[in-house]
Short mmCIF file of C-alpha atoms in Angstrom, two decimals:
data_model
loop_
_atom_site.label_atom_id
_atom_site.label_comp_id
_atom_site.label_asym_id
_atom_site.label_seq_id
_atom_site.Cartn_x
_atom_site.Cartn_y
_atom_site.Cartn_z
CA MET A 1 -5.80 -26.87 15.77
CA CYS A 2 -8.15 -24.65 13.76
CA SER A 3 -11.23 -23.21 15.42
CA ASP A 4 -12.85 -22.29 12.08
CA ASN A 5 -13.86 -25.60 10.54
CA ALA A 6 -14.49 -25.68 6.82
CA GLY A 7 -16.61 -28.76 6.46
CA SER A 8 -15.90 -31.66 4.12
CA SER A 9 -12.69 -31.79 2.15
CA ILE A 10 -12.96 -31.79 -1.63
CA GLY A 11 -10.19 -32.60 -4.04
CA ARG A 12 -6.54 -31.86 -3.39
CA ARG A 13 -5.31 -29.73 -0.49
CA ALA A 14 -3.73 -26.39 -1.33
CA GLY A 15 -0.01 -26.57 -0.86
CA GLU A 16 0.32 -29.54 -3.14
CA ASN A 17 1.63 -28.67 -6.57
CA ALA A 18 -1.23 -26.96 -8.40
CA GLY A 19 0.52 -27.55 -11.69
CA THR A 20 0.05 -31.32 -11.40
CA MET A 21 -3.72 -31.14 -10.88
CA SER A 22 -6.02 -32.26 -13.64
CA ALA A 23 -8.13 -29.60 -15.32
CA ALA A 24 -11.33 -30.76 -13.59
CA GLU A 25 -9.86 -31.30 -10.12
CA SER A 26 -11.18 -29.44 -7.11
CA ILE A 27 -9.10 -27.82 -4.41
CA THR A 28 -9.73 -27.28 -0.73
CA THR A 29 -7.78 -24.79 1.32
CA ASP A 30 -7.86 -22.43 4.27
CA VAL A 31 -7.81 -19.18 2.30
CA ALA A 32 -8.51 -18.49 -1.36
CA ILE A 33 -7.00 -15.31 -2.76
CA VAL A 34 -8.40 -13.95 -6.02
CA GLY A 35 -5.99 -11.50 -7.60
CA GLY A 36 -2.25 -12.07 -7.70
CA GLY A 37 -0.92 -8.56 -8.01
CA PRO A 38 1.38 -7.30 -5.26
CA VAL A 39 -1.41 -7.20 -2.65
CA GLY A 40 -2.67 -10.73 -3.25
CA THR A 41 0.85 -12.08 -3.56
CA GLY A 42 1.93 -10.27 -0.41
CA LEU A 43 -1.04 -11.74 1.45
CA ALA A 44 -0.12 -15.22 0.20
CA ILE A 45 3.40 -14.74 1.59
CA GLU A 46 2.05 -13.44 4.91
CA LEU A 47 -0.17 -16.51 5.23
CA GLY A 48 2.28 -19.01 3.79
CA GLN A 49 5.04 -18.00 6.18
CA ARG A 50 2.58 -18.65 9.02
CA GLY A 51 1.82 -22.14 7.71
CA ILE A 52 -1.67 -21.27 6.44
CA GLY A 53 -2.69 -23.10 3.27
CA CYS A 54 -3.93 -20.84 0.51
CA VAL A 55 -4.61 -20.80 -3.22
CA LEU A 56 -3.63 -17.72 -5.22
CA VAL A 57 -5.64 -17.18 -8.42
CA GLU A 58 -4.28 -14.65 -10.90
CA ARG A 59 -5.56 -14.08 -14.44
CA HIS A 60 -2.21 -13.00 -15.88
CA GLU A 61 0.41 -15.69 -16.36
CA THR A 62 3.19 -13.13 -15.99
CA PRO A 63 3.32 -9.64 -14.45
CA GLN A 64 2.03 -7.00 -16.88
CA PRO A 65 4.69 -4.47 -17.98
CA ILE A 66 2.64 -1.35 -17.23
CA PRO A 67 4.56 0.95 -14.86
CA LYS A 68 2.54 1.78 -11.78
CA GLY A 69 2.93 1.38 -8.03
CA GLN A 70 6.51 2.65 -8.26
CA ASN A 71 7.08 4.01 -4.76
CA LEU A 72 7.56 1.62 -1.85
CA THR A 73 7.71 3.48 1.44
CA GLN A 74 9.88 2.70 4.45
CA ARG A 75 6.86 1.06 6.11
CA THR A 76 6.19 -1.14 3.07
CA MET A 77 9.83 -2.18 3.02
CA GLU A 78 9.42 -3.42 6.60
CA HIS A 79 6.94 -5.97 5.19
CA ILE A 80 9.31 -6.78 2.36
CA HIS A 81 12.02 -7.42 4.98
CA ARG A 82 9.73 -9.72 7.01
CA TRP A 83 8.74 -11.59 3.87
CA GLY A 84 12.38 -12.43 3.21
CA VAL A 85 12.75 -10.66 -0.13
CA GLU A 86 14.39 -7.33 0.69
CA PRO A 87 17.75 -8.10 -1.00
CA ALA A 88 16.04 -9.48 -4.12
CA LEU A 89 13.70 -6.53 -4.39
CA ARG A 90 16.45 -3.96 -4.00
CA ALA A 91 18.47 -5.80 -6.64
CA ALA A 92 15.51 -5.48 -9.05
CA ARG A 93 15.60 -1.67 -8.90
CA THR A 94 15.56 -0.05 -12.35
CA ILE A 95 16.90 3.37 -11.30
CA PRO A 96 20.08 4.04 -9.28
CA PRO A 97 19.59 4.54 -5.53
CA ASP A 98 20.66 8.19 -5.68
CA TYR A 99 17.41 8.92 -7.52
CA GLY A 100 15.00 9.45 -4.66
CA ILE A 101 11.46 8.21 -4.12
CA GLY A 102 10.14 11.78 -4.33
CA GLY A 103 10.13 14.32 -7.08
CA MET A 104 9.26 17.88 -7.91
CA THR A 105 6.29 20.06 -8.80
CA SER A 106 6.58 22.78 -11.44
CA TYR A 107 4.31 25.54 -12.71
CA ARG A 108 2.94 25.42 -16.29
CA THR A 109 5.81 23.29 -17.72
CA LEU A 110 8.60 21.02 -16.52
CA LEU A 111 11.18 23.61 -17.53
CA SER A 112 9.54 26.44 -15.62
CA PRO A 113 11.72 28.48 -13.23
CA TYR A 114 9.07 27.81 -10.56
CA HIS A 115 9.49 24.34 -9.05
CA HIS A 116 9.91 22.73 -5.65
CA ASP A 117 10.64 19.30 -4.21
CA TRP A 118 7.69 17.05 -3.43
CA LEU A 119 6.96 14.08 -1.15
CA GLN A 120 10.34 13.88 0.57
CA ARG A 121 9.65 10.64 2.40
CA GLN A 122 13.26 10.34 3.49
CA LEU A 123 12.37 12.86 6.19
CA VAL A 124 10.54 10.17 8.21
CA ARG A 125 13.28 7.56 7.79
CA PRO A 126 14.27 7.55 11.53
CA PHE A 127 10.86 6.12 12.45
CA TYR A 128 11.25 2.95 10.38
CA PHE A 129 13.96 0.33 10.26
CA THR A 130 14.25 0.14 6.46
CA ASP A 131 14.94 2.56 3.62
CA ASN A 132 12.31 3.15 0.97
CA GLU A 133 12.61 1.75 -2.53
CA ARG A 134 11.50 2.55 -6.05
CA LEU A 135 10.82 0.16 -8.92
CA PRO A 136 7.94 -0.62 -11.30
CA GLN A 137 5.13 -2.72 -9.89
CA TYR A 138 5.78 -5.54 -12.34
CA ALA A 139 9.32 -5.86 -10.97
CA THR A 140 7.94 -5.99 -7.42
CA GLU A 141 5.43 -8.64 -8.49
CA ALA A 142 8.17 -10.79 -10.02
CA VAL A 143 10.13 -10.77 -6.77
CA LEU A 144 7.04 -11.59 -4.70
CA ARG A 145 6.06 -14.41 -7.08
CA ALA A 146 9.48 -15.95 -6.66
CA ARG A 147 9.02 -15.92 -2.88
CA VAL A 148 5.56 -17.48 -3.16
CA ALA A 149 7.06 -20.33 -5.16
CA GLU A 150 9.26 -21.17 -2.16
CA LEU A 151 6.33 -21.53 0.26
CA SER A 152 4.80 -25.00 0.33
CA PRO A 153 1.49 -23.92 1.94
CA VAL A 154 0.74 -21.75 -1.12
CA ALA A 155 -0.62 -23.11 -4.40
CA THR A 156 -0.80 -20.83 -7.43
CA LEU A 157 -3.09 -20.72 -10.44
CA TYR A 158 -1.59 -18.20 -12.84
CA GLY A 159 -3.59 -17.67 -16.01
CA TRP A 160 -6.89 -18.41 -14.24
CA SER A 161 -9.85 -16.14 -13.46
CA ALA A 162 -12.64 -16.32 -10.90
CA GLU A 163 -16.07 -16.66 -12.48
CA SER A 164 -18.39 -17.07 -9.50
CA VAL A 165 -18.22 -16.71 -5.73
CA THR A 166 -20.70 -18.11 -3.19
CA GLN A 167 -20.51 -18.62 0.56
CA ASP A 168 -22.36 -20.47 3.27
CA SER A 169 -21.99 -20.96 7.00
CA THR A 170 -18.90 -23.17 6.70
CA GLY A 171 -16.94 -21.73 3.82
CA VAL A 172 -16.66 -20.13 0.41
CA THR A 173 -16.80 -21.72 -3.04
CA VAL A 174 -14.96 -20.13 -5.95
CA ASP A 175 -15.34 -21.39 -9.52
CA VAL A 176 -12.31 -20.56 -11.64
CA ALA A 177 -11.59 -20.93 -15.33
CA GLU A 178 -8.43 -21.15 -17.38
CA ARG A 179 -8.11 -18.02 -19.54
CA ARG A 180 -6.22 -19.67 -22.41
CA GLY A 181 -7.79 -23.09 -22.21
CA SER A 182 -10.86 -25.04 -21.24
CA GLY A 183 -9.88 -25.92 -17.69
CA ARG A 184 -12.37 -25.45 -14.88
CA ARG A 185 -11.80 -25.90 -11.14
CA THR A 186 -13.67 -25.36 -7.93
CA ILE A 187 -11.92 -24.00 -4.85
CA ARG A 188 -13.47 -24.56 -1.45
CA ALA A 189 -11.97 -22.35 1.26
CA ARG A 190 -12.68 -21.30 4.81
CA HIS A 191 -12.16 -17.67 3.80
CA LEU A 192 -11.82 -15.73 0.56
CA VAL A 193 -9.95 -12.48 -0.02
CA GLY A 194 -10.60 -10.46 -3.15
CA CYS A 195 -7.45 -8.64 -4.26
CA ASP A 196 -8.75 -8.42 -7.81
CA GLY A 197 -8.65 -4.71 -8.46
CA ALA A 198 -11.06 -1.82 -8.77
CA ARG A 199 -13.53 -3.88 -10.85
CA SER A 200 -13.45 -6.72 -8.33
CA ILE A 201 -15.72 -9.66 -9.12
CA VAL A 202 -15.29 -10.80 -5.51
CA ARG A 203 -16.57 -7.50 -4.14
CA GLU A 204 -19.45 -7.43 -6.59
CA GLN A 205 -20.60 -11.01 -6.00
CA ALA A 206 -20.21 -10.69 -2.24
CA GLY A 207 -22.64 -7.76 -2.37
CA LEU A 208 -20.18 -5.23 -0.95
CA THR A 209 -21.28 -1.78 -2.08
CA GLN A 210 -19.03 1.21 -2.73
CA THR A 211 -19.11 4.92 -2.06
CA ARG A 212 -17.58 6.92 -4.88
CA SER A 213 -16.28 10.44 -5.20
CA ASP A 214 -16.20 10.94 -8.95
CA HIS A 215 -14.00 13.76 -10.21
CA ASP A 216 -15.43 13.46 -13.73
CA ARG A 217 -12.01 13.37 -15.36
CA LEU A 218 -10.86 11.04 -18.11
CA MET A 219 -7.13 10.43 -17.73
CA VAL A 220 -4.61 9.12 -20.23
CA LEU A 221 -1.66 6.88 -19.35
CA LEU A 222 1.21 7.05 -21.82
CA VAL A 223 4.27 4.83 -21.63
CA PHE A 224 7.00 5.96 -24.00
CA ARG A 225 10.71 5.91 -24.69
CA SER A 226 12.71 9.12 -24.95
CA THR A 227 16.39 9.86 -24.44
CA GLY A 228 15.77 13.52 -25.23
CA LEU A 229 13.53 14.00 -22.20
CA HIS A 230 16.24 12.52 -20.00
CA GLU A 231 18.70 15.06 -21.36
CA LEU A 232 16.25 17.91 -20.74
CA LEU A 233 15.73 16.86 -17.13
CA LYS A 234 19.38 16.52 -16.20
CA ARG A 235 18.98 20.03 -14.81
CA TYR A 236 16.99 18.40 -11.95
CA PRO A 237 19.37 15.67 -10.71
CA GLY A 238 18.11 12.87 -8.51
CA LYS A 239 14.43 13.30 -9.35
CA SER A 240 12.12 10.46 -10.34
CA PHE A 241 8.72 12.15 -10.59
CA TYR A 242 7.62 15.46 -12.05
CA CYS A 243 4.20 17.08 -11.51
CA VAL A 244 3.07 19.97 -13.67
CA LEU A 245 0.47 22.42 -12.39
CA HIS A 246 -1.30 24.43 -15.06
CA PRO A 247 -4.20 26.84 -14.56
CA GLU A 248 -6.28 25.14 -17.25
CA LEU A 249 -6.16 21.83 -15.30
CA ASP A 250 -7.91 23.36 -12.25
CA GLY A 251 -5.87 21.44 -9.69
CA TYR A 252 -5.28 18.18 -11.54
CA TRP A 253 -1.79 17.19 -12.61
CA ARG A 254 0.19 16.37 -15.65
CA PHE A 255 2.55 13.82 -14.24
CA PHE A 256 5.82 12.40 -15.61
CA GLY A 257 7.67 9.47 -14.02
CA ARG A 258 10.80 7.53 -14.80
CA VAL A 259 10.57 3.78 -15.40
CA ASP A 260 14.32 3.41 -15.83
CA LEU A 261 17.19 5.85 -16.00
CA GLY A 262 17.59 7.38 -19.42
CA SER A 263 14.96 6.06 -21.77
CA THR A 264 11.53 4.87 -20.51
CA TRP A 265 8.82 7.08 -19.00
CA PHE A 266 5.16 7.14 -18.05
CA PHE A 267 2.80 10.11 -18.13
CA HIS A 268 -0.69 10.76 -16.69
CA ALA A 269 -2.85 13.75 -17.63
CA PRO A 270 -6.51 14.79 -17.92
CA VAL A 271 -7.86 14.64 -21.47
CA PRO A 272 -11.23 15.67 -22.95
CA PRO A 273 -14.14 13.20 -22.60
CA GLY A 274 -14.30 10.76 -25.47
CA THR A 275 -10.59 10.91 -26.26
CA THR A 276 -9.30 7.78 -28.02
CA LYS A 277 -5.88 6.51 -29.02
CA ASP A 278 -6.28 8.07 -32.44
CA SER A 279 -8.11 11.32 -31.66
CA MET A 280 -5.30 13.30 -30.05
CA ASP A 281 -1.71 14.21 -30.81
CA PHE A 282 -0.18 12.80 -27.63
CA ALA A 283 3.36 13.80 -28.58
CA LYS A 284 2.15 17.39 -28.74
CA LEU A 285 0.57 16.97 -25.29
CA LEU A 286 3.89 15.72 -23.88
CA HIS A 287 5.82 18.58 -25.45
CA ALA A 288 3.38 21.15 -24.06
CA ALA A 289 3.67 19.67 -20.56
CA ALA A 290 7.47 19.64 -20.74
CA GLY A 291 7.87 23.04 -22.37
CA ALA A 292 10.14 21.67 -25.11
CA GLU A 293 10.14 19.14 -27.92
CA PHE A 294 11.91 15.78 -27.63
CA ASP A 295 11.88 12.36 -29.27
CA VAL A 296 8.90 10.11 -28.40
CA GLU A 297 8.34 6.43 -29.10
CA PHE A 298 5.03 5.24 -27.63
CA GLN A 299 4.82 1.80 -26.04
CA HIS A 300 1.37 2.03 -24.47
CA ILE A 301 -1.65 4.36 -24.62
CA GLY A 302 -4.47 3.70 -22.16
CA PHE A 303 -7.22 5.54 -20.30
CA TRP A 304 -8.72 5.54 -16.81
CA ASP A 305 -11.37 7.49 -14.90
CA LEU A 306 -10.18 9.67 -12.05
CA ARG A 307 -12.28 8.83 -9.00
CA VAL A 308 -12.02 7.79 -5.39
CA ALA A 309 -13.97 4.70 -4.34
CA VAL A 310 -14.13 2.83 -1.05
CA ALA A 311 -16.09 -0.30 -0.17
CA ASP A 312 -18.71 0.40 2.47
CA SER A 313 -17.40 -2.63 4.32
CA TYR A 314 -14.22 -4.64 3.80
CA ARG A 315 -15.92 -7.83 5.00
CA LYS A 316 -19.02 -9.87 4.25
CA ASP A 317 -18.99 -12.89 6.56
CA ARG A 318 -16.17 -15.10 5.23
CA ILE A 319 -15.28 -12.84 2.30
CA PHE A 320 -12.85 -9.91 2.52
CA VAL A 321 -11.54 -7.36 0.05
CA ALA A 322 -8.10 -5.71 0.03
CA GLY A 323 -6.09 -3.36 -2.13
CA ASP A 324 -7.89 -1.76 -5.08
CA ALA A 325 -10.84 -4.12 -4.58
CA ALA A 326 -11.43 -2.36 -1.25
CA HIS A 327 -10.36 1.15 -2.23
CA SER A 328 -9.17 2.95 -5.33
CA HIS A 329 -7.93 6.45 -6.00
CA PRO A 330 -5.87 8.40 -8.49
CA PRO A 331 -2.11 7.75 -8.36
CA TYR A 332 -1.39 10.98 -6.52
CA GLY A 333 1.16 10.77 -3.74
CA GLY A 334 2.20 7.15 -4.22
CA TYR A 335 -0.27 5.83 -1.63
CA GLY A 336 -1.89 3.01 -3.62
CA ILE A 337 0.42 0.02 -3.53
CA ASN A 338 1.58 0.89 -0.02
CA THR A 339 -1.99 1.07 1.30
CA GLY A 340 -2.78 -2.26 -0.33
CA LEU A 341 0.26 -4.02 1.11
CA GLU A 342 -0.65 -2.67 4.55
CA ASP A 343 -4.08 -4.26 4.07
CA ALA A 344 -2.36 -7.57 3.38
CA ALA A 345 -0.15 -7.33 6.47
CA ASN A 346 -3.08 -6.36 8.68
CA LEU A 347 -5.47 -9.03 7.45
CA GLY A 348 -2.87 -11.77 7.11
CA TRP A 349 -1.98 -12.18 10.77
CA LYS A 350 -5.63 -11.91 11.80
CA LEU A 351 -6.72 -14.66 9.41
CA ALA A 352 -3.85 -16.83 10.65
CA ALA A 353 -4.77 -16.19 14.30
CA THR A 354 -8.40 -17.12 13.62
CA LEU A 355 -7.52 -20.28 11.71
CA GLN A 356 -4.98 -21.32 14.33
CA GLY A 357 -7.55 -20.93 17.09
CA TRP A 358 -6.19 -18.07 19.19
CA GLY A 359 -7.93 -15.17 17.48
CA GLY A 360 -11.21 -14.08 19.03
CA PRO A 361 -14.54 -13.30 17.33
CA ALA A 362 -13.79 -9.57 17.08
CA LEU A 363 -10.36 -9.96 15.49
CA LEU A 364 -11.44 -10.30 11.86
CA ASP A 365 -13.94 -7.46 12.26
CA SER A 366 -11.05 -5.23 13.33
CA TYR A 367 -9.61 -5.45 9.81
CA ASP A 368 -12.47 -3.27 8.56
CA SER A 369 -12.54 -1.00 11.62
CA GLU A 370 -8.81 -0.31 11.28
CA ARG A 371 -8.11 -0.22 7.58
CA ARG A 372 -11.25 1.38 6.11
CA PRO A 373 -11.11 4.65 8.10
CA VAL A 374 -7.39 4.93 7.38
CA PHE A 375 -8.05 4.80 3.65
CA ALA A 376 -10.95 7.25 3.93
CA SER A 377 -8.59 9.63 5.72
CA THR A 378 -5.82 9.06 3.15
CA ALA A 379 -8.21 9.93 0.33
CA ARG A 380 -9.85 12.88 2.09
CA ASP A 381 -6.96 14.43 3.98
CA PHE A 382 -4.14 13.89 1.50
CA ILE A 383 -5.17 12.91 -2.04
CA GLU A 384 -8.32 14.99 -2.51
CA LYS A 385 -7.01 17.74 -0.28
CA SER A 386 -3.97 18.12 -2.53
CA ILE A 387 -6.27 18.62 -5.52
CA GLU A 388 -8.27 21.21 -3.59
CA VAL A 389 -5.15 23.05 -2.40
CA ASP A 390 -3.71 23.14 -5.92
CA ARG A 391 -7.03 24.31 -7.34
CA ASP A 392 -7.23 27.12 -4.80
CA PHE A 393 -3.64 28.16 -5.50
CA LEU A 394 -4.12 28.27 -9.26
CA ARG A 395 -7.32 30.28 -8.98
CA ARG A 396 -5.87 32.82 -6.54
CA PHE A 397 -2.37 33.37 -7.90
CA ASP A 398 -1.20 34.18 -11.42
CA PRO A 399 2.30 35.50 -12.19
CA ASP A 400 0.90 37.44 -15.15
CA ARG A 401 -1.52 39.25 -12.87
CA ASP A 402 0.58 39.77 -9.71
CA LEU A 403 4.10 38.35 -9.85
CA ALA A 404 5.04 39.28 -6.27
CA ALA A 405 1.96 37.63 -4.78
CA PHE A 406 2.51 34.51 -6.91
CA GLU A 407 6.15 34.16 -5.88
CA ALA A 408 5.34 34.63 -2.19
CA ALA A 409 2.64 31.96 -2.42
CA TRP A 410 4.98 29.64 -4.32
CA ASP A 411 7.62 29.97 -1.59
CA LYS A 412 4.97 29.06 0.98
CA ARG A 413 4.05 25.95 -1.04
CA ARG A 414 7.71 24.96 -1.11
CA SER A 415 7.98 24.98 2.69
CA GLY A 416 4.63 23.21 3.13
CA ALA A 417 5.63 20.32 0.86
CA THR A 418 7.86 18.87 3.59
CA SER A 419 5.34 19.05 6.44
CA GLU A 420 2.81 16.86 4.61
CA VAL A 421 5.18 13.90 4.75
CA GLY A 422 5.44 14.08 8.53
CA SER A 423 1.68 14.33 9.05
CA PHE A 424 0.92 11.17 7.03
CA GLU A 425 1.10 8.60 9.82
CA PRO A 426 -1.63 5.94 9.56
CA HIS A 427 -2.68 4.68 12.97
CA TYR A 428 -5.39 2.71 14.76
CA GLU A 429 -6.00 4.73 17.93
CA GLY A 430 -9.72 4.00 17.67
CA SER A 431 -9.36 0.26 17.09
CA PRO A 432 -11.35 -2.07 19.38
CA ILE A 433 -8.29 -4.32 19.77
CA VAL A 434 -5.78 -1.73 21.04
CA PHE A 435 -5.65 0.30 24.25
CA GLY A 436 -5.87 3.66 22.53
CA PRO A 437 -7.06 6.96 24.02
CA PRO A 438 -10.77 7.22 24.92
CA ALA A 439 -11.55 9.59 22.04
CA GLY A 440 -9.17 7.91 19.60
CA VAL A 441 -10.04 7.36 15.95
CA CYS A 442 -8.34 5.42 13.19
CA SER A 443 -6.85 7.88 10.70
CA ALA A 444 -4.01 8.58 8.30
CA VAL A 445 -3.40 11.95 9.96
CA GLY A 446 -0.95 11.83 12.84
CA MET A 447 2.57 12.67 13.81
CA HIS A 448 5.59 10.41 13.87
CA ALA A 449 7.08 9.81 17.31
CA PHE A 450 9.32 7.35 19.10
CA THR A 451 6.91 7.03 22.01
CA ALA A 452 5.20 3.62 22.11
CA ARG A 453 1.57 4.68 21.59
CA PRO A 454 -1.17 2.02 21.38
CA GLY A 455 -2.51 1.91 17.85
CA HIS A 456 0.65 3.36 16.33
CA HIS A 457 3.53 1.78 14.50
CA LEU A 458 6.48 0.99 16.75
CA ALA A 459 9.52 3.06 15.78
CA PRO A 460 12.90 1.30 15.99
CA GLN A 461 15.12 1.76 19.01
CA PRO A 462 18.35 0.01 20.10
CA LEU A 463 17.47 -2.78 22.51
CA GLY A 464 20.98 -3.31 23.83
CA GLY A 465 23.67 -5.76 22.77
CA GLY A 466 23.32 -4.78 19.14
CA ARG A 467 19.79 -6.19 18.98
CA ARG A 468 17.03 -4.65 16.83
CA ILE A 469 13.27 -5.04 17.10
CA GLU A 470 12.97 -6.06 13.46
CA ASP A 471 15.15 -9.08 14.13
CA GLU A 472 13.94 -9.87 17.65
CA ALA A 473 10.17 -9.62 17.10
CA GLY A 474 8.34 -12.93 16.97
CA ALA A 475 5.83 -14.12 14.37
CA GLY A 476 3.07 -13.59 16.96
CA PHE A 477 2.96 -10.97 19.69
CA THR A 478 6.14 -9.59 21.20
CA LEU A 479 6.48 -8.16 24.70
CA LEU A 480 9.29 -5.65 24.99
CA SER A 481 10.24 -5.36 28.65
CA PHE A 482 12.63 -2.78 30.08
CA ALA A 483 11.88 -3.35 33.77
CA ASP A 484 12.54 -6.12 36.25
CA SER A 485 8.98 -6.98 37.29
CA ALA A 486 6.61 -9.90 37.51
CA LEU A 487 4.48 -8.74 34.57
CA PRO A 488 6.41 -10.46 31.76
CA ALA A 489 6.16 -13.88 33.44
CA ARG A 490 2.47 -13.35 34.19
CA LEU A 491 1.76 -12.23 30.64
CA ALA A 492 3.70 -15.17 29.20
CA ALA A 493 1.77 -17.62 31.38
CA GLU A 494 -1.57 -16.14 30.32
CA ALA A 495 -0.54 -16.24 26.64
CA SER A 496 0.46 -19.90 27.00
CA ARG A 497 -2.87 -20.70 28.62
CA ARG A 498 -4.72 -19.05 25.72
CA GLY A 499 -2.49 -20.57 23.02
CA ILE A 500 -1.29 -17.12 21.91
CA PRO A 501 2.22 -17.03 20.41
CA LEU A 502 4.19 -14.54 22.51
CA LYS A 503 7.89 -13.80 22.52
CA LEU A 504 9.50 -11.98 25.44
CA VAL A 505 12.28 -9.57 24.49
CA ARG A 506 14.26 -7.92 27.29
CA GLY A 507 15.48 -4.41 26.53
CA THR A 508 18.66 -3.31 28.26
CA ASP A 509 19.27 0.07 26.66
CA PRO A 510 17.91 2.84 28.92
CA ALA A 511 17.68 5.19 25.94
CA ALA A 512 15.07 2.91 24.36
CA ARG A 513 13.11 2.79 27.62
CA ASP A 514 13.11 6.59 27.74
CA ALA A 515 12.16 6.95 24.08
CA TYR A 516 9.28 4.47 24.30
CA GLY A 517 8.05 6.02 27.53
CA ALA A 518 6.89 2.70 29.00
CA ALA A 519 8.37 -0.17 30.96
CA HIS A 520 6.52 -2.75 28.86
CA VAL A 521 5.29 -2.63 25.26
CA LEU A 522 3.06 -5.31 23.72
CA VAL A 523 3.68 -5.35 19.97
CA ARG A 524 1.33 -6.95 17.46
CA PRO A 525 2.56 -9.19 14.63
CA ASP A 526 2.33 -6.20 12.25
CA LEU A 527 4.60 -4.08 14.51
CA PHE A 528 1.78 -1.88 15.80
CA VAL A 529 1.56 -1.28 19.53
CA ALA A 530 -1.37 -3.03 21.21
CA TRP A 531 -0.66 -1.90 24.78
CA ALA A 532 2.07 -0.03 26.66
CA GLY A 533 2.45 0.69 30.37
CA GLU A 534 4.12 0.05 33.70
CA ASP A 535 1.73 -2.72 34.82
CA GLY A 536 -1.52 -4.30 33.70
CA ASP A 537 -3.85 -7.26 33.92
CA PRO A 538 -2.54 -9.94 31.52
CA ALA A 539 -5.96 -11.46 30.94
CA SER A 540 -7.64 -8.22 29.90
CA VAL A 541 -4.64 -7.04 27.86
CA LEU A 542 -4.44 -10.25 25.82
CA ALA A 543 -8.20 -10.63 25.51
CA ARG A 544 -8.59 -7.25 23.84
CA ALA A 545 -5.45 -7.55 21.70
CA THR A 546 -6.64 -10.86 20.22
CA GLY A 547 -10.29 -9.91 19.71
CA HIS A 548 -11.79 -11.77 22.67
CA GLY A 549 -13.25 -8.74 24.39
#
């Protein structure tokens, strides 16, 4: 039973075949999702697997072949595993697995003798139950679309765009139009989620303002084919990304990335204001960044403005924003797609809990209070900080001025490149729905640990008998219990009384009990710890964890 009633039904229910609807037919559903990139599609899977009806509206009929969102972290691959598409996604990889998710940074040119490894995310692998992955975003989208097609609660409108968004006390109305035809439809939903990118019409029409940090840089994106560049870079085996620091860039990067192994590449770099496709010799720019000439066949030339933007709220009543609609930033560090998919996982279970009647009034608000400060920290403490650190380095050290000082500073950068990976650990210690420390805040800055800490991701541990948390966790809450006490039965009874889905998992491996540091661990549907301890009051624990107080 749903506690969030939508009012009168109009037209066909979502979940029926959208392709059979007439052009003028209206649709009613639980959740409308505008924007069918990886974030919107991931959210549709999260909801569809929970039996929540939704309509996914995406303006492109097929995924667009622009390489971006290449790096999928270990945490993101946990979602991919839960969504049932891990084998298919790994099979879609365009570069052999021995080419890592990280890369290298070099000074002045790619062929410089000064270079070091960068973003070695394999270092945090023990704290997640999946390996990372690397493939172009359009390949990820294709895999996620195929999964959506298998879920009967999800209807799709590919090739359609949202034109207007309005809401009232009982729901949201979205008017959509066919991009290559004259079709018009109206979607009536209990909730709407805008996953429609940095220029989100949902965010704009909902009246959600943004705070921007504009770096006043016009950037070019080049996609090109070159076998010669592949030959040049064989000297750096196993690398997928290459950042070039140059004094004239004042901390901003020239950035090469592989799309496949051997021929296709993308490249980002600052360019002068007003640059157009025809006003610059882009082959010359590539050669200068590489430090050598090579063959170039351009496939795409585009431009974007380098800025950081975050919505001042991720929610306006029944309307939410996620992914680039909620936050956008330059593609430094590979945080974008992973942050967006974490939005989808966080919001998805909370929407389902609300619609199914067991989520409390504070649960949907916790989406903003958890995810927005984490992005603000990601932007401030990692993305913009990296620009500031690089700028400071380039201004202070010059091998032509003082070679010894430069080389000493470069060696220090090399050692610091590994520590950054370990300190990026998004968590919700300050969330109102977890039992975090009194002074806790939600942040991207933390430290990976096996201890079960409220507000933090639960690291994998052997549960005994060959069992793993990723396979044992339920679709709702999971109580891991390593002690013979009355608490599990009491908690289960209270969950049943409240209609909260709860699975009890008994742990028999003492090593896991020692690592987690608690006899009992209450795990949220997104594998974050809500509560951990030796004993507690089931009513208060479940009330807070589900947004009831």
